[in-house]
PDB file of C-alpha atoms in Angstrom:
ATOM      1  CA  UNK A 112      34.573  48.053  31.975  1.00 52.00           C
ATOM      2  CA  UNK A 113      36.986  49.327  34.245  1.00 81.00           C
ATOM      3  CA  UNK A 114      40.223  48.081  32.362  1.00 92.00           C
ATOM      4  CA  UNK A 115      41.549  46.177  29.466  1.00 95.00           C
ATOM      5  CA  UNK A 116      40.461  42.583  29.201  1.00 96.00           C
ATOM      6  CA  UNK A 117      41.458  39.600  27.749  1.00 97.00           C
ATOM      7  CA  UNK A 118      39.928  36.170  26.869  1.00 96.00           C
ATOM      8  CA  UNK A 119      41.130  33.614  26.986  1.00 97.00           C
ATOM      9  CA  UNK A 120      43.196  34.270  30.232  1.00 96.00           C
ATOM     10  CA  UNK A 121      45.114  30.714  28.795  1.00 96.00           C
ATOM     11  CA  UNK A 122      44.649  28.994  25.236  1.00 97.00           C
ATOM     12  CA  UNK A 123      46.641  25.394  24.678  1.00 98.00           C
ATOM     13  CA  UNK A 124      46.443  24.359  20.920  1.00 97.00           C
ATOM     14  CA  UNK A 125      48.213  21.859  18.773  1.00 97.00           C
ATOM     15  CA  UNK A 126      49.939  22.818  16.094  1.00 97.00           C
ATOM     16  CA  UNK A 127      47.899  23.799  13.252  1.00 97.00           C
ATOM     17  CA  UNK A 128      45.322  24.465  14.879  1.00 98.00           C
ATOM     18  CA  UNK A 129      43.262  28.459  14.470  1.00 98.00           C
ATOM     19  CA  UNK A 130      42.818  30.097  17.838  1.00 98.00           C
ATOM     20  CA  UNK A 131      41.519  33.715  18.252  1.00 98.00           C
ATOM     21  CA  UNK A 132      42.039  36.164  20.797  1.00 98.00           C
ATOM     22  CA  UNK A 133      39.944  38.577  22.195  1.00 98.00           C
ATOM     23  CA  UNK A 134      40.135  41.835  23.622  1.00 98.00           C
ATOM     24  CA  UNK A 135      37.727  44.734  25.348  1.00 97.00           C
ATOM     25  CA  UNK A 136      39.345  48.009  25.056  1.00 96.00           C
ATOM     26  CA  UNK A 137      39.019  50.526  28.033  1.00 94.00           C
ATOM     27  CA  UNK A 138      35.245  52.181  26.960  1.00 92.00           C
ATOM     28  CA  UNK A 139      35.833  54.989  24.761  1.00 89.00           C
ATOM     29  CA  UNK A 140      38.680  54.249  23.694  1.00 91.00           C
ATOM     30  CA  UNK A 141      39.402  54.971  20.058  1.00 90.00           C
ATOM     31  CA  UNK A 142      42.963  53.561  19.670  1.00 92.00           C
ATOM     32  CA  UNK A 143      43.877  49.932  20.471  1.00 96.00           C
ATOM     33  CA  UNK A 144      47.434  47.928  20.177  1.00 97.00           C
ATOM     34  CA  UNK A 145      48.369  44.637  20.232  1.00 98.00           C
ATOM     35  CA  UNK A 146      51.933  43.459  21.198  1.00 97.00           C
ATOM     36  CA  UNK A 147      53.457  40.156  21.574  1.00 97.00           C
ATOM     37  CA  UNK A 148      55.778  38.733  24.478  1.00 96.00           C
ATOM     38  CA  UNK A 149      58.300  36.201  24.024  1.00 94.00           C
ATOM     39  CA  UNK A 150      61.191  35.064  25.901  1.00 85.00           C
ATOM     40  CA  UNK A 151      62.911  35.155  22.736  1.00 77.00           C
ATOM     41  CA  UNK A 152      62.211  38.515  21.087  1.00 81.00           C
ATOM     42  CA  UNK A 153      60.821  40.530  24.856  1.00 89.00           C
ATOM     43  CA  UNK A 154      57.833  42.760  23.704  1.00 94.00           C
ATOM     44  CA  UNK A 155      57.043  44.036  20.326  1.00 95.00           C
ATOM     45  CA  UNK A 156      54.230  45.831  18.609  1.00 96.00           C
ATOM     46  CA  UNK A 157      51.549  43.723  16.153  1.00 97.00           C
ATOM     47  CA  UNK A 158      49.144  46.040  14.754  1.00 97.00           C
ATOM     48  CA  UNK A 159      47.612  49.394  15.594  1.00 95.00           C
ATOM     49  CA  UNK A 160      43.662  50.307  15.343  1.00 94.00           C
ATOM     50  CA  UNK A 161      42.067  53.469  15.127  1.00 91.00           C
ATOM     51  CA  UNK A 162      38.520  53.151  15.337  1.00 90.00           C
ATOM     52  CA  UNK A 163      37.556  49.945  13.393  1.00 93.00           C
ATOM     53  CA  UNK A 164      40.471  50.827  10.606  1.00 92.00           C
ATOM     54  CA  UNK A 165      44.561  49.159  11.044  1.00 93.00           C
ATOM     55  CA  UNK A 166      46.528  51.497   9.417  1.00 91.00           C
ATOM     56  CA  UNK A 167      49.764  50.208  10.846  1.00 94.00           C
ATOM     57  CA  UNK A 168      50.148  46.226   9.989  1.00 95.00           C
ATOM     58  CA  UNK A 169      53.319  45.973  10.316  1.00 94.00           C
ATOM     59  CA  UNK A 170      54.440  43.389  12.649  1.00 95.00           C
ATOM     60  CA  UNK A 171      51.950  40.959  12.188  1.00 97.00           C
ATOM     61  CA  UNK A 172      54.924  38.248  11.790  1.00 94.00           C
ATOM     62  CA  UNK A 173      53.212  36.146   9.271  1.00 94.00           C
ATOM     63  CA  UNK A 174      49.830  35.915   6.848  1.00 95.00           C
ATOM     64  CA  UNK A 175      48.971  33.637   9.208  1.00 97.00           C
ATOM     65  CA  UNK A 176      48.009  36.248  11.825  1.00 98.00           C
ATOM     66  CA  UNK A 177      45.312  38.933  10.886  1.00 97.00           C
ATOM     67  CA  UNK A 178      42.910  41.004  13.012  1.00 98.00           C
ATOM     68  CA  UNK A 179      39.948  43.023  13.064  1.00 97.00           C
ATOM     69  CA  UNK A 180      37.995  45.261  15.021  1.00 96.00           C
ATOM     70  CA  UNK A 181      34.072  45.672  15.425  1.00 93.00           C
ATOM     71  CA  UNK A 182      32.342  48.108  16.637  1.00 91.00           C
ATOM     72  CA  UNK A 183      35.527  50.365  17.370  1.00 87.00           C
ATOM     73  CA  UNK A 184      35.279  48.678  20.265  1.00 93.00           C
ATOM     74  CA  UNK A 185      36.390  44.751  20.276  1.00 97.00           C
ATOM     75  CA  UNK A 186      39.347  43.134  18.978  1.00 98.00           C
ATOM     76  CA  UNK A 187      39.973  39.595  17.721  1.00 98.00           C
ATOM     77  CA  UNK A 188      43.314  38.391  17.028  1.00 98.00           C
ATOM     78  CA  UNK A 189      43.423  35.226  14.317  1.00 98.00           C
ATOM     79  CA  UNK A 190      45.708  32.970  14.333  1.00 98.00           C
ATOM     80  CA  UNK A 191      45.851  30.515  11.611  1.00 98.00           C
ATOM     81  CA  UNK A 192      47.521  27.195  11.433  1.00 98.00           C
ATOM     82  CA  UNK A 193      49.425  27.534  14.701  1.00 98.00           C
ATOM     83  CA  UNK A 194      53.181  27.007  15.007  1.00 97.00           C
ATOM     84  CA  UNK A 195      55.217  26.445  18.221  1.00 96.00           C
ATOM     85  CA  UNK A 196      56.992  29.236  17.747  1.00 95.00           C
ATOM     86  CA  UNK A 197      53.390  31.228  17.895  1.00 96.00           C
ATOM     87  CA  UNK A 198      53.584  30.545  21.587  1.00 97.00           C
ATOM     88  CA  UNK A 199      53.935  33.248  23.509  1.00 97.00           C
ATOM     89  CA  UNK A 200      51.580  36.037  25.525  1.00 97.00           C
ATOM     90  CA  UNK A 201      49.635  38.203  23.634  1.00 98.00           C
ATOM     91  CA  UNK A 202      48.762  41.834  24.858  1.00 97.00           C
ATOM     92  CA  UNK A 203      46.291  44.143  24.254  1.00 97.00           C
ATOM     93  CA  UNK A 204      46.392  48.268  24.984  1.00 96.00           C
ATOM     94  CA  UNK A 205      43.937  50.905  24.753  1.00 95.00           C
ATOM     95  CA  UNK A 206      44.415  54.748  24.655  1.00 92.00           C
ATOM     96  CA  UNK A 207      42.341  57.694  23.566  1.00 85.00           C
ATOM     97  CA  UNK A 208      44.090  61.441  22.963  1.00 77.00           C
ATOM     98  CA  UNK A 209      42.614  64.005  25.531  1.00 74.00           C
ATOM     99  CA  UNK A 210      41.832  67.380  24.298  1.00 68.00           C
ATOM    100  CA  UNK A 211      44.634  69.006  22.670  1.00 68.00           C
ATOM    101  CA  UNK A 212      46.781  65.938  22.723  1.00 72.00           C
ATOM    102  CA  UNK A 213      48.127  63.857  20.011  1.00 73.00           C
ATOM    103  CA  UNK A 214      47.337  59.870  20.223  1.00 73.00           C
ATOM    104  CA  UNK A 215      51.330  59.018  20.758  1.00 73.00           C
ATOM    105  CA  UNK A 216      51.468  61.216  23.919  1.00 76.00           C
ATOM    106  CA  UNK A 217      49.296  58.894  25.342  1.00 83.00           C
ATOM    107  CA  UNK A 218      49.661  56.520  27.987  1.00 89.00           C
ATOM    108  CA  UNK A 219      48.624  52.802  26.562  1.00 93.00           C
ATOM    109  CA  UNK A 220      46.972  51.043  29.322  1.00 93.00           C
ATOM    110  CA  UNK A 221      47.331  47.357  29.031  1.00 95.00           C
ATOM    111  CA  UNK A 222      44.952  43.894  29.589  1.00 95.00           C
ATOM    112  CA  UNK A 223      46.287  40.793  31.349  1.00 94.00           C
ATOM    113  CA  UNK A 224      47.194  38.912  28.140  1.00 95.00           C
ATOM    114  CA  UNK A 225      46.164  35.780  26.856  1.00 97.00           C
ATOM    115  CA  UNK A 226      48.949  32.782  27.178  1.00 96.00           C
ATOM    116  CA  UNK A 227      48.997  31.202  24.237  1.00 97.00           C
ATOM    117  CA  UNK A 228      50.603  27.744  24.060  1.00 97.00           C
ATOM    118  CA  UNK A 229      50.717  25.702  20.947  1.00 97.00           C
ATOM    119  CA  UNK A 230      51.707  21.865  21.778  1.00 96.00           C
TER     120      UNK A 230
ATOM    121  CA  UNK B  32      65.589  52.979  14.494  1.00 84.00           C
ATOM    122  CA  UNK B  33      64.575  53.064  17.953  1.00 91.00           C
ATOM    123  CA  UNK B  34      66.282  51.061  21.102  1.00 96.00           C
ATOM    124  CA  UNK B  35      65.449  50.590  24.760  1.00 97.00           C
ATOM    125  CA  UNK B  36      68.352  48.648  26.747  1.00 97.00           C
ATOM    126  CA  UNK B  37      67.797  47.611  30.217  1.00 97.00           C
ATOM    127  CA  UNK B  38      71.224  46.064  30.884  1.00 94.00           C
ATOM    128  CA  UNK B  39      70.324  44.643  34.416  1.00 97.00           C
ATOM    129  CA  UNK B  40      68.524  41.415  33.350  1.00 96.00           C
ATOM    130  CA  UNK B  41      67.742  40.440  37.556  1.00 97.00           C
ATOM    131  CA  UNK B  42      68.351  41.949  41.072  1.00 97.00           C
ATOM    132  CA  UNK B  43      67.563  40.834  43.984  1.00 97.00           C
ATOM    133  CA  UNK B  44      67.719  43.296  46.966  1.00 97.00           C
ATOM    134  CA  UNK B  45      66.160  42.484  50.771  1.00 97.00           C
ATOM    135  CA  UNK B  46      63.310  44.655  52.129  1.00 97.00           C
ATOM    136  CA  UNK B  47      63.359  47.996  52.857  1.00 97.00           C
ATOM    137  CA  UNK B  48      67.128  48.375  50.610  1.00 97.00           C
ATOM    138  CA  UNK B  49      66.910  50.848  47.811  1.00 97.00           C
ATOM    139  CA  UNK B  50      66.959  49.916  44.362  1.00 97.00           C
ATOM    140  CA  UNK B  51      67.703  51.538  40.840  1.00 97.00           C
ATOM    141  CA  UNK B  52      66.370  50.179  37.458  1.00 97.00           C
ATOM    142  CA  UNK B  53      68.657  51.242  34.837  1.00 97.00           C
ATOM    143  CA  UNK B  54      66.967  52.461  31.029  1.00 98.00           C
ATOM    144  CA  UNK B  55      69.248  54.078  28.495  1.00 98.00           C
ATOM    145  CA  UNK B  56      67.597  54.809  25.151  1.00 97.00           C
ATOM    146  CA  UNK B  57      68.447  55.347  21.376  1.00 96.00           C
ATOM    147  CA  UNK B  58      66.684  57.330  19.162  1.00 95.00           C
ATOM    148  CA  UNK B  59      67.322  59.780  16.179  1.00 93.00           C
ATOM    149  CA  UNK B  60      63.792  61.987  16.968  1.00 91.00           C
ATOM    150  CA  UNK B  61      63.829  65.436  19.058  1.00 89.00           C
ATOM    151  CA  UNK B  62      60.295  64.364  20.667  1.00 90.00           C
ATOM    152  CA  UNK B  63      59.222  61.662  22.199  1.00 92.00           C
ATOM    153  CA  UNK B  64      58.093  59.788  25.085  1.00 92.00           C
ATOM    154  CA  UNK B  65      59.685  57.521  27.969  1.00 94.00           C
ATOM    155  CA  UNK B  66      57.542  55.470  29.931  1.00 94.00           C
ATOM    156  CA  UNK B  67      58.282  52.561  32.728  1.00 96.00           C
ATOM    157  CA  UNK B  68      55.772  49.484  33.237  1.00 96.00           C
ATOM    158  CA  UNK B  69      55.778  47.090  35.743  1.00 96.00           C
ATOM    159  CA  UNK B  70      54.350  43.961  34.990  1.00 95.00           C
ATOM    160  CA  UNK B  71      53.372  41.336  37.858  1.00 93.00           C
ATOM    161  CA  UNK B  72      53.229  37.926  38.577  1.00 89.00           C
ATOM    162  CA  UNK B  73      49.755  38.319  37.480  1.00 87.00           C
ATOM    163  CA  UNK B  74      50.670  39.208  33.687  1.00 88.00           C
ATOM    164  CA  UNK B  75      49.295  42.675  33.415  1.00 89.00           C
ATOM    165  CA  UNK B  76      51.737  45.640  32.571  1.00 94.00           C
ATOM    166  CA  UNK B  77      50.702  48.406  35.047  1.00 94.00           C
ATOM    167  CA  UNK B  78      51.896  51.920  34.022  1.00 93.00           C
ATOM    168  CA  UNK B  79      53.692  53.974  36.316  1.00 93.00           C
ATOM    169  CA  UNK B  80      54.959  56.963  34.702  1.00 90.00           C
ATOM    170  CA  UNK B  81      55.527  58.423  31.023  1.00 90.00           C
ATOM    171  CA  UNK B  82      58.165  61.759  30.545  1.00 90.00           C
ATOM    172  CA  UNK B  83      58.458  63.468  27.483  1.00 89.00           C
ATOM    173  CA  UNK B  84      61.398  64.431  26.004  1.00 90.00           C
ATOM    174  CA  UNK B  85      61.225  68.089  26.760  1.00 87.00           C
ATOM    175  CA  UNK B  86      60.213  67.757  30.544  1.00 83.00           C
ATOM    176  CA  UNK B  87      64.156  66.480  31.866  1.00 80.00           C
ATOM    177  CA  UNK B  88      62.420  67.251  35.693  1.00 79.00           C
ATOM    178  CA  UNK B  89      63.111  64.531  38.285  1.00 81.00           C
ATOM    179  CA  UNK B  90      59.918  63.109  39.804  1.00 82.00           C
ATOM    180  CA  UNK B  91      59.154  61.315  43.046  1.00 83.00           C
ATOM    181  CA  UNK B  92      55.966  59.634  43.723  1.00 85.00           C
ATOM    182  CA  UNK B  93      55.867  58.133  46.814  1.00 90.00           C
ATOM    183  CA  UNK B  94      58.705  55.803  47.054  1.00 93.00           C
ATOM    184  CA  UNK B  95      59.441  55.588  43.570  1.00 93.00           C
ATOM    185  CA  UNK B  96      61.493  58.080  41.863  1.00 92.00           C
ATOM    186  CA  UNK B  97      62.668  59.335  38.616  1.00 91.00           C
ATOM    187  CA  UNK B  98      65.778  60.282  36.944  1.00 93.00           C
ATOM    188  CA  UNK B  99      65.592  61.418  33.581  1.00 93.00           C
ATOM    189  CA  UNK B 100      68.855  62.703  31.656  1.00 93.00           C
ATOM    190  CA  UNK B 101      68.325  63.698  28.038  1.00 92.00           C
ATOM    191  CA  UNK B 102      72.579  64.593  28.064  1.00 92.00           C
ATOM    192  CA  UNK B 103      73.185  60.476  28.831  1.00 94.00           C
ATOM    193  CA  UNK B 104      69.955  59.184  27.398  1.00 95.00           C
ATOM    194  CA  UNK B 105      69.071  57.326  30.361  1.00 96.00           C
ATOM    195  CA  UNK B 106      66.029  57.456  32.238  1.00 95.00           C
ATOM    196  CA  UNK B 107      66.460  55.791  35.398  1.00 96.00           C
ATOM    197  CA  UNK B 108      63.894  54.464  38.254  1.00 94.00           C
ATOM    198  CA  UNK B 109      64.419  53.962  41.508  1.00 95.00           C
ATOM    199  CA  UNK B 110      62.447  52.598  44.786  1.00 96.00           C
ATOM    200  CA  UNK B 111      63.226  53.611  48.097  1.00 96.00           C
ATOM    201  CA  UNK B 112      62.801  51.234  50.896  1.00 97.00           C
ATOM    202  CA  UNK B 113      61.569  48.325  48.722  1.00 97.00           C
ATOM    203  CA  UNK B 114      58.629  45.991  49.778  1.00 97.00           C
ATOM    204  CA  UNK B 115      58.107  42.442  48.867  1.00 96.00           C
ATOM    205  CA  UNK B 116      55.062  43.600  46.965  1.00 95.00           C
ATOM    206  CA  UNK B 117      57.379  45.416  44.471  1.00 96.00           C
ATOM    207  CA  UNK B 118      58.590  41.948  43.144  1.00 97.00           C
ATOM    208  CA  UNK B 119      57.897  41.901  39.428  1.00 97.00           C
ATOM    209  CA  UNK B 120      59.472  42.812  36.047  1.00 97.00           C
ATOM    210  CA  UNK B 121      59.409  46.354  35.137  1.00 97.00           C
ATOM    211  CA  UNK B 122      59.871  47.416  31.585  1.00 97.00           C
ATOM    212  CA  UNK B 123      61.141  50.924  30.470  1.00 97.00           C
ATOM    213  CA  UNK B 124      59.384  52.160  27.081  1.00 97.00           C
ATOM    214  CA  UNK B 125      60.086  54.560  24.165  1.00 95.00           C
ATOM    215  CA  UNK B 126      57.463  55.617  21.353  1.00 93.00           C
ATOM    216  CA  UNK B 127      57.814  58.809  18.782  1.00 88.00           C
ATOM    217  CA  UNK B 128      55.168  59.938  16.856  1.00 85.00           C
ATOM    218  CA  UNK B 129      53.899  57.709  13.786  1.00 87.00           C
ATOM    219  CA  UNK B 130      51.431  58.804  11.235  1.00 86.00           C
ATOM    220  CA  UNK B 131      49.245  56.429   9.316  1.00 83.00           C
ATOM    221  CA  UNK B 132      45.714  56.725   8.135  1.00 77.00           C
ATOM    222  CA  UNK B 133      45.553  59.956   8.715  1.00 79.00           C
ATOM    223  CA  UNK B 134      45.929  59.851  12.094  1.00 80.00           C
ATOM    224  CA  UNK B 135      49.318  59.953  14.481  1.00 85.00           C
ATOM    225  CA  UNK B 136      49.811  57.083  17.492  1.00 88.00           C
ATOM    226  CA  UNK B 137      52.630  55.761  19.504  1.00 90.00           C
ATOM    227  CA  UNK B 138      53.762  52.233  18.950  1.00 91.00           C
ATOM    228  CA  UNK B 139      55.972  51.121  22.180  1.00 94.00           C
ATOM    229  CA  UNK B 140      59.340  49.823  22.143  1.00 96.00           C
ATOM    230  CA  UNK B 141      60.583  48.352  24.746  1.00 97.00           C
ATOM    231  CA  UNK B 142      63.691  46.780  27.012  1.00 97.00           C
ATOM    232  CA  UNK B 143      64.287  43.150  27.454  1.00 96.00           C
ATOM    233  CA  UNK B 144      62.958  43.798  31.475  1.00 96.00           C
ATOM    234  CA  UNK B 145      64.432  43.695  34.867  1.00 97.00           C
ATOM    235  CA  UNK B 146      63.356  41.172  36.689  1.00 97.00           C
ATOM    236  CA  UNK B 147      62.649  42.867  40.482  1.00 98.00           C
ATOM    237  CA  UNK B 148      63.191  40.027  43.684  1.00 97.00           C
ATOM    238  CA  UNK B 149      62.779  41.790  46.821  1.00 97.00           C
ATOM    239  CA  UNK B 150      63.404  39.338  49.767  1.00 97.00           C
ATOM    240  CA  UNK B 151      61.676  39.851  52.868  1.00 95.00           C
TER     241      UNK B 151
END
């Protein structure tokens, strides 16, 4: 496609409750991001993928959240046993390094995020 | 550690008034990059620009311009004769380079957001 998407657009759970999250990367993309908006703690990075591999973990909050990539293309976001304080907007960025460019000197390009409420 | 502090939390300005988004960073690396989103009602962050830290040229794209200062560590944004349509929350940005895997990436950190009201 086009751009980043995102499914669900919405996603109301109760509490412990598993919910995944999905994202389509920008085609071709080999590096993909997902971040986390709260009103309490603003935007912060989840995980990192390169290709189908996570080397970078390392705000995943809890063992409750894990991820994975197929394909080096889609991503799916677990959830496990839901907690209000899970509720938030979750974000998902592509970005591929152009020739002679390192990955971080690359603009991310963001989906529309999935709203995530847990009840 | 890195830090991205967007003091102004709201404004509210009335059409066609010029506005400036205020962005002063902290970090201990020589290179890296500065970017601004703005993210709309609709939920999407939409990029607008990205500087690196060696490039401390001004840029204007239309009505939006950019002030980048390496001296105050500020990297300021500013629209000229705002429109209604610019209503939304922009967020200024800061990654270095990381290295895991084998391979480097950028991991954004971000302001808190101002939230942009422009009043017709």
């Amino acid at each position: 496609g086009a751009g980043v998407s995102q499914s669900p657009s919405n996603k109301v759970t109760e509490k412990g409750k598993d919910v995944e999250l999905r994202c389509d990367p920008i085609s071709g993309h080999t590096a993909l991001y997902w971040y986390r908006q709260s009103l309490g703690q603003g935007l912060e990075f989840l995980i990192y993928f390169q290709g189908n591999s996570a080397p970078d973990k390392s705000g995943l909050p809890s063992d409750r959240f894990s991820a994975e990539r197929t394909g080096g293309s889609v991503s799916t976001l677990t959830i496990q046993r839901t907690q209000q304080e899970d509720s938030a907007v979750y974000l998902c960025a592509s970005s591929s390094p152009r020739d002679g460019q390192a990955l971080y000197q690359e603009t991310q390009y963001f989906g529309p995020g999935t709203r995530l409420l847990v009840l | 550690a890195q830090k991205v502090t967007q003091a102004q939390t709201e404004i509210s300005v009335v059409e066609k008034e010029d506005v400036t988004l205020d962005c002063v960073y902290e970090t201990r690396d020589t290179t890296y990059y500065l970017f601004w989103y703005k993210q709309p009602p609709s939920g999407e962050l939409v990029f607008l620009i990205r500087r690196n830290s060696f490039d401390e040229q001004n840029e204007i794209s239309g009505r939006y311009s950019w002030n980048f200062q390496k001296s105050t560590s500020s990297f300021n944004f500013t629209i000229t004769a705002s429109q209604v349509v610019d209503s939304a929350v922009y967020f200024c940005a800061l990654t270095r380079y990381y290295n895991a895997g084998g391979t480097s990436y950028g991991k954004l950190t971000f302001g808190q957001g101002t939230i942009l009201t422009v009043h017709p």
